[in-house]
């Protein structure tokens, strides 16, 4: 089953719930990385502070599903969230409550908990699918969306894209 595409109101509910969680900075950053960059759980779990260079996230070879690297532009709110979470600490960005690095499964479970507490149906892939759909809806080339998501095959990217009301209206009229 595909992760559901979320609305702005649902993301607002998720951010509001993240602010009430025991570790709000961790949950907020997880959401930002999922929604704004479309990162996979394994990429969020493995994220190192050194991968952020100026306003770019450089995921090195071997740290993504297809084992290749990619670079993504990063907004100031993500950079601020990383700095706020980590302070002067270096190394892994996402640590669990015991101070150990999250696993990909740990990220998925944390996101599932957050969605459930917020009363929003979704998963760690909902942000990724919503990002892909919104980019296409804005007229961004699917080839660029493929690069953002880190897909080898365009057909995989097409699976992530849903159909919005705006897309239907533009197609029909």
PDB file of C-alpha atoms in Angstrom:
ATOM      1  CA  UNK A   1       0.000   0.000   0.000  1.00  0.00           C
ATOM      2  CA  UNK A   2       1.337   3.419  -0.963  1.00  0.00           C
ATOM      3  CA  UNK A   3       1.881   5.980   1.755  1.00  0.00           C
ATOM      4  CA  UNK A   4      -0.915   8.560   1.620  1.00  0.00           C
ATOM      5  CA  UNK A   5      -0.245  12.043   0.305  1.00  0.00           C
ATOM      6  CA  UNK A   6      -0.758  14.656   3.017  1.00  0.00           C
ATOM      7  CA  UNK A   7      -2.270  18.131   3.055  1.00  0.00           C
ATOM      8  CA  UNK A   8      -0.727  21.247   4.567  1.00  0.00           C
ATOM      9  CA  UNK A   9      -3.263  21.004   7.419  1.00  0.00           C
ATOM     10  CA  UNK A  10      -2.147  17.437   8.182  1.00  0.00           C
ATOM     11  CA  UNK A  11       1.505  18.492   8.203  1.00  0.00           C
ATOM     12  CA  UNK A  12       0.614  21.351  10.541  1.00  0.00           C
ATOM     13  CA  UNK A  13      -1.037  18.817  12.869  1.00  0.00           C
ATOM     14  CA  UNK A  14       2.130  16.682  12.729  1.00  0.00           C
ATOM     15  CA  UNK A  15       4.415  19.623  13.541  1.00  0.00           C
ATOM     16  CA  UNK A  16       2.105  20.647  16.395  1.00  0.00           C
ATOM     17  CA  UNK A  17       2.207  17.120  17.800  1.00  0.00           C
ATOM     18  CA  UNK A  18       5.996  16.956  17.348  1.00  0.00           C
ATOM     19  CA  UNK A  19       6.261  20.069  19.531  1.00  0.00           C
ATOM     20  CA  UNK A  20       4.444  18.173  22.318  1.00  0.00           C
ATOM     21  CA  UNK A  21       6.588  15.032  22.090  1.00  0.00           C
ATOM     22  CA  UNK A  22       9.210  14.179  24.683  1.00  0.00           C
ATOM     23  CA  UNK A  23      12.012  15.003  22.216  1.00  0.00           C
ATOM     24  CA  UNK A  24      10.439  17.708  20.029  1.00  0.00           C
ATOM     25  CA  UNK A  25      13.635  18.760  18.233  1.00  0.00           C
ATOM     26  CA  UNK A  26      14.224  15.205  16.987  1.00  0.00           C
ATOM     27  CA  UNK A  27      10.669  14.789  15.719  1.00  0.00           C
ATOM     28  CA  UNK A  28      10.609  18.217  14.085  1.00  0.00           C
ATOM     29  CA  UNK A  29      13.831  17.497  12.201  1.00  0.00           C
ATOM     30  CA  UNK A  30      12.560  14.061  11.114  1.00  0.00           C
ATOM     31  CA  UNK A  31       9.489  15.740   9.643  1.00  0.00           C
ATOM     32  CA  UNK A  32      11.487  18.462   7.903  1.00  0.00           C
ATOM     33  CA  UNK A  33      13.848  15.929   6.327  1.00  0.00           C
ATOM     34  CA  UNK A  34      10.941  13.795   5.154  1.00  0.00           C
ATOM     35  CA  UNK A  35       8.676  16.584   3.906  1.00  0.00           C
ATOM     36  CA  UNK A  36      11.153  19.101   2.487  1.00  0.00           C
ATOM     37  CA  UNK A  37      13.924  16.802   1.205  1.00  0.00           C
ATOM     38  CA  UNK A  38      12.069  13.522   0.711  1.00  0.00           C
ATOM     39  CA  UNK A  39      14.691  11.535   2.594  1.00  0.00           C
ATOM     40  CA  UNK A  40      14.194   7.819   3.174  1.00  0.00           C
ATOM     41  CA  UNK A  41      14.271   6.442   6.751  1.00  0.00           C
ATOM     42  CA  UNK A  42      17.703   4.906   6.095  1.00  0.00           C
ATOM     43  CA  UNK A  43      19.023   8.292   4.945  1.00  0.00           C
ATOM     44  CA  UNK A  44      17.593  10.089   7.976  1.00  0.00           C
ATOM     45  CA  UNK A  45      19.023   7.417  10.298  1.00  0.00           C
ATOM     46  CA  UNK A  46      22.494   7.571   8.756  1.00  0.00           C
ATOM     47  CA  UNK A  47      22.656  11.344   8.473  1.00  0.00           C
ATOM     48  CA  UNK A  48      25.963  12.859   9.597  1.00  0.00           C
ATOM     49  CA  UNK A  49      26.482  16.522  10.401  1.00  0.00           C
ATOM     50  CA  UNK A  50      29.491  16.625   8.069  1.00  0.00           C
ATOM     51  CA  UNK A  51      27.159  15.900   5.128  1.00  0.00           C
ATOM     52  CA  UNK A  52      25.830  19.459   5.426  1.00  0.00           C
ATOM     53  CA  UNK A  53      28.097  21.817   3.528  1.00  0.00           C
ATOM     54  CA  UNK A  54      26.892  25.398   3.403  1.00  0.00           C
ATOM     55  CA  UNK A  55      23.336  25.150   2.043  1.00  0.00           C
ATOM     56  CA  UNK A  56      23.734  21.669   0.521  1.00  0.00           C
ATOM     57  CA  UNK A  57      23.223  18.175   1.886  1.00  0.00           C
ATOM     58  CA  UNK A  58      25.663  15.780   0.258  1.00  0.00           C
ATOM     59  CA  UNK A  59      24.635  12.186   0.849  1.00  0.00           C
ATOM     60  CA  UNK A  60      27.804  10.150   0.177  1.00  0.00           C
ATOM     61  CA  UNK A  61      28.029   7.054  -1.969  1.00  0.00           C
ATOM     62  CA  UNK A  62      26.851   3.979  -0.092  1.00  0.00           C
ATOM     63  CA  UNK A  63      24.429   5.806   2.222  1.00  0.00           C
ATOM     64  CA  UNK A  64      21.324   5.642   0.090  1.00  0.00           C
ATOM     65  CA  UNK A  65      19.120   2.833  -1.173  1.00  0.00           C
ATOM     66  CA  UNK A  66      20.769   2.633  -4.557  1.00  0.00           C
ATOM     67  CA  UNK A  67      24.188   2.957  -2.924  1.00  0.00           C
ATOM     68  CA  UNK A  68      25.002   6.112  -4.859  1.00  0.00           C
ATOM     69  CA  UNK A  69      25.237   9.619  -3.521  1.00  0.00           C
ATOM     70  CA  UNK A  70      23.285  12.765  -4.246  1.00  0.00           C
ATOM     71  CA  UNK A  71      23.268  16.430  -3.352  1.00  0.00           C
ATOM     72  CA  UNK A  72      20.209  18.404  -2.318  1.00  0.00           C
ATOM     73  CA  UNK A  73      19.802  22.107  -1.608  1.00  0.00           C
ATOM     74  CA  UNK A  74      18.860  22.693   2.018  1.00  0.00           C
ATOM     75  CA  UNK A  75      16.670  25.490   3.364  1.00  0.00           C
ATOM     76  CA  UNK A  76      17.689  27.623   6.313  1.00  0.00           C
ATOM     77  CA  UNK A  77      14.977  26.125   8.544  1.00  0.00           C
ATOM     78  CA  UNK A  78      16.547  22.664   8.140  1.00  0.00           C
ATOM     79  CA  UNK A  79      20.032  24.012   8.856  1.00  0.00           C
ATOM     80  CA  UNK A  80      18.665  25.793  11.928  1.00  0.00           C
ATOM     81  CA  UNK A  81      16.885  22.624  13.109  1.00  0.00           C
ATOM     82  CA  UNK A  82      20.118  20.606  12.778  1.00  0.00           C
ATOM     83  CA  UNK A  83      22.067  23.249  14.724  1.00  0.00           C
ATOM     84  CA  UNK A  84      19.328  23.471  17.362  1.00  0.00           C
ATOM     85  CA  UNK A  85      19.302  19.692  17.839  1.00  0.00           C
ATOM     86  CA  UNK A  86      23.052  19.124  17.797  1.00  0.00           C
ATOM     87  CA  UNK A  87      24.598  22.250  19.313  1.00  0.00           C
ATOM     88  CA  UNK A  88      28.368  21.744  18.969  1.00  0.00           C
ATOM     89  CA  UNK A  89      28.099  17.972  18.655  1.00  0.00           C
ATOM     90  CA  UNK A  90      29.450  16.297  15.509  1.00  0.00           C
ATOM     91  CA  UNK A  91      28.716  12.860  14.045  1.00  0.00           C
ATOM     92  CA  UNK A  92      25.307  11.267  13.646  1.00  0.00           C
ATOM     93  CA  UNK A  93      22.462  13.738  13.639  1.00  0.00           C
ATOM     94  CA  UNK A  94      19.638  11.466  14.768  1.00  0.00           C
ATOM     95  CA  UNK A  95      20.170   9.784  18.136  1.00  0.00           C
ATOM     96  CA  UNK A  96      17.507   7.819  20.003  1.00  0.00           C
ATOM     97  CA  UNK A  97      16.529   8.400  23.637  1.00  0.00           C
ATOM     98  CA  UNK A  98      19.456   6.233  24.778  1.00  0.00           C
ATOM     99  CA  UNK A  99      21.921   8.391  22.852  1.00  0.00           C
ATOM    100  CA  UNK A 100      22.530   5.705  20.230  1.00  0.00           C
ATOM    101  CA  UNK A 101      22.196   6.288  16.487  1.00  0.00           C
ATOM    102  CA  UNK A 102      18.720   5.563  15.151  1.00  0.00           C
ATOM    103  CA  UNK A 103      18.268   2.646  12.799  1.00  0.00           C
ATOM    104  CA  UNK A 104      16.102   3.004   9.698  1.00  0.00           C
ATOM    105  CA  UNK A 105      13.462   0.916  11.471  1.00  0.00           C
ATOM    106  CA  UNK A 106      13.728   3.182  14.510  1.00  0.00           C
ATOM    107  CA  UNK A 107      13.047   6.221  12.316  1.00  0.00           C
ATOM    108  CA  UNK A 108      10.052   4.458  10.740  1.00  0.00           C
ATOM    109  CA  UNK A 109       8.650   3.529  14.154  1.00  0.00           C
ATOM    110  CA  UNK A 110       9.167   7.052  15.533  1.00  0.00           C
ATOM    111  CA  UNK A 111       7.377   8.554  12.542  1.00  0.00           C
ATOM    112  CA  UNK A 112       4.555   6.007  12.854  1.00  0.00           C
ATOM    113  CA  UNK A 113       4.155   6.993  16.520  1.00  0.00           C
ATOM    114  CA  UNK A 114       4.064  10.676  15.619  1.00  0.00           C
ATOM    115  CA  UNK A 115       1.443  10.188  12.897  1.00  0.00           C
ATOM    116  CA  UNK A 116      -0.706   8.108  15.230  1.00  0.00           C
ATOM    117  CA  UNK A 117      -0.489  10.625  18.090  1.00  0.00           C
ATOM    118  CA  UNK A 118      -1.385  13.446  15.689  1.00  0.00           C
ATOM    119  CA  UNK A 119      -4.393  11.492  14.409  1.00  0.00           C
ATOM    120  CA  UNK A 120      -3.029  11.581  10.862  1.00  0.00           C
ATOM    121  CA  UNK A 121      -2.981   8.515   8.627  1.00  0.00           C
ATOM    122  CA  UNK A 122       0.460   8.124   7.120  1.00  0.00           C
ATOM    123  CA  UNK A 123       3.983   6.807   7.415  1.00  0.00           C
ATOM    124  CA  UNK A 124       7.582   7.883   7.051  1.00  0.00           C
ATOM    125  CA  UNK A 125       7.074   7.757   3.267  1.00  0.00           C
ATOM    126  CA  UNK A 126       4.102  10.151   3.250  1.00  0.00           C
ATOM    127  CA  UNK A 127       6.398  13.176   3.267  1.00  0.00           C
ATOM    128  CA  UNK A 128       8.397  11.729   0.384  1.00  0.00           C
ATOM    129  CA  UNK A 129       5.292  11.015  -1.721  1.00  0.00           C
ATOM    130  CA  UNK A 130       3.778  14.393  -0.916  1.00  0.00           C
ATOM    131  CA  UNK A 131       6.994  16.175  -1.903  1.00  0.00           C
ATOM    132  CA  UNK A 132       7.100  14.325  -5.241  1.00  0.00           C
ATOM    133  CA  UNK A 133       3.444  15.082  -5.963  1.00  0.00           C
ATOM    134  CA  UNK A 134       3.728  18.742  -4.989  1.00  0.00           C
ATOM    135  CA  UNK A 135       6.818  19.250  -7.141  1.00  0.00           C
ATOM    136  CA  UNK A 136       5.060  17.801 -10.184  1.00  0.00           C
ATOM    137  CA  UNK A 137       1.974  19.860  -9.351  1.00  0.00           C
ATOM    138  CA  UNK A 138       4.185  22.998  -9.435  1.00  0.00           C
ATOM    139  CA  UNK A 139       5.401  22.073 -12.915  1.00  0.00           C
ATOM    140  CA  UNK A 140       8.815  20.697 -11.926  1.00  0.00           C
ATOM    141  CA  UNK A 141      10.161  18.176 -14.431  1.00  0.00           C
ATOM    142  CA  UNK A 142       9.805  14.549 -13.362  1.00  0.00           C
ATOM    143  CA  UNK A 143      13.507  14.132 -14.185  1.00  0.00           C
ATOM    144  CA  UNK A 144      14.327  16.654 -11.438  1.00  0.00           C
ATOM    145  CA  UNK A 145      11.957  14.905  -9.022  1.00  0.00           C
ATOM    146  CA  UNK A 146      13.758  11.651  -9.858  1.00  0.00           C
ATOM    147  CA  UNK A 147      17.061  13.275  -8.864  1.00  0.00           C
ATOM    148  CA  UNK A 148      15.605  14.720  -5.649  1.00  0.00           C
ATOM    149  CA  UNK A 149      14.250  11.332  -4.575  1.00  0.00           C
ATOM    150  CA  UNK A 150      17.406   9.504  -5.663  1.00  0.00           C
ATOM    151  CA  UNK A 151      15.696   7.055  -7.991  1.00  0.00           C
ATOM    152  CA  UNK A 152      17.586   5.182 -10.681  1.00  0.00           C
ATOM    153  CA  UNK A 153      14.495   4.584 -12.795  1.00  0.00           C
ATOM    154  CA  UNK A 154      11.920   7.168 -13.822  1.00  0.00           C
ATOM    155  CA  UNK A 155       9.204   4.532 -13.424  1.00  0.00           C
ATOM    156  CA  UNK A 156       9.938   4.377  -9.689  1.00  0.00           C
ATOM    157  CA  UNK A 157       9.479   8.145  -9.407  1.00  0.00           C
ATOM    158  CA  UNK A 158       6.182   7.887 -11.289  1.00  0.00           C
ATOM    159  CA  UNK A 159       4.946   5.464  -8.611  1.00  0.00           C
ATOM    160  CA  UNK A 160       5.477   8.151  -5.964  1.00  0.00           C
ATOM    161  CA  UNK A 161       3.471  10.827  -7.725  1.00  0.00           C
ATOM    162  CA  UNK A 162      -0.220  11.121  -6.942  1.00  0.00           C
ATOM    163  CA  UNK A 163      -2.840  13.152  -8.756  1.00  0.00           C
ATOM    164  CA  UNK A 164      -4.009  16.428  -7.264  1.00  0.00           C
ATOM    165  CA  UNK A 165      -7.232  18.296  -7.948  1.00  0.00           C
ATOM    166  CA  UNK A 166      -5.215  21.003  -9.710  1.00  0.00           C
ATOM    167  CA  UNK A 167      -3.634  18.423 -12.028  1.00  0.00           C
ATOM    168  CA  UNK A 168      -7.070  17.077 -12.907  1.00  0.00           C
ATOM    169  CA  UNK A 169      -8.456  20.558 -13.605  1.00  0.00           C
ATOM    170  CA  UNK A 170      -5.515  21.492 -15.814  1.00  0.00           C
ATOM    171  CA  UNK A 171      -5.816  18.221 -17.718  1.00  0.00           C
ATOM    172  CA  UNK A 172      -9.554  18.613 -18.229  1.00  0.00           C
ATOM    173  CA  UNK A 173      -9.933  22.317 -18.993  1.00  0.00           C
TER     174      UNK A 173
END
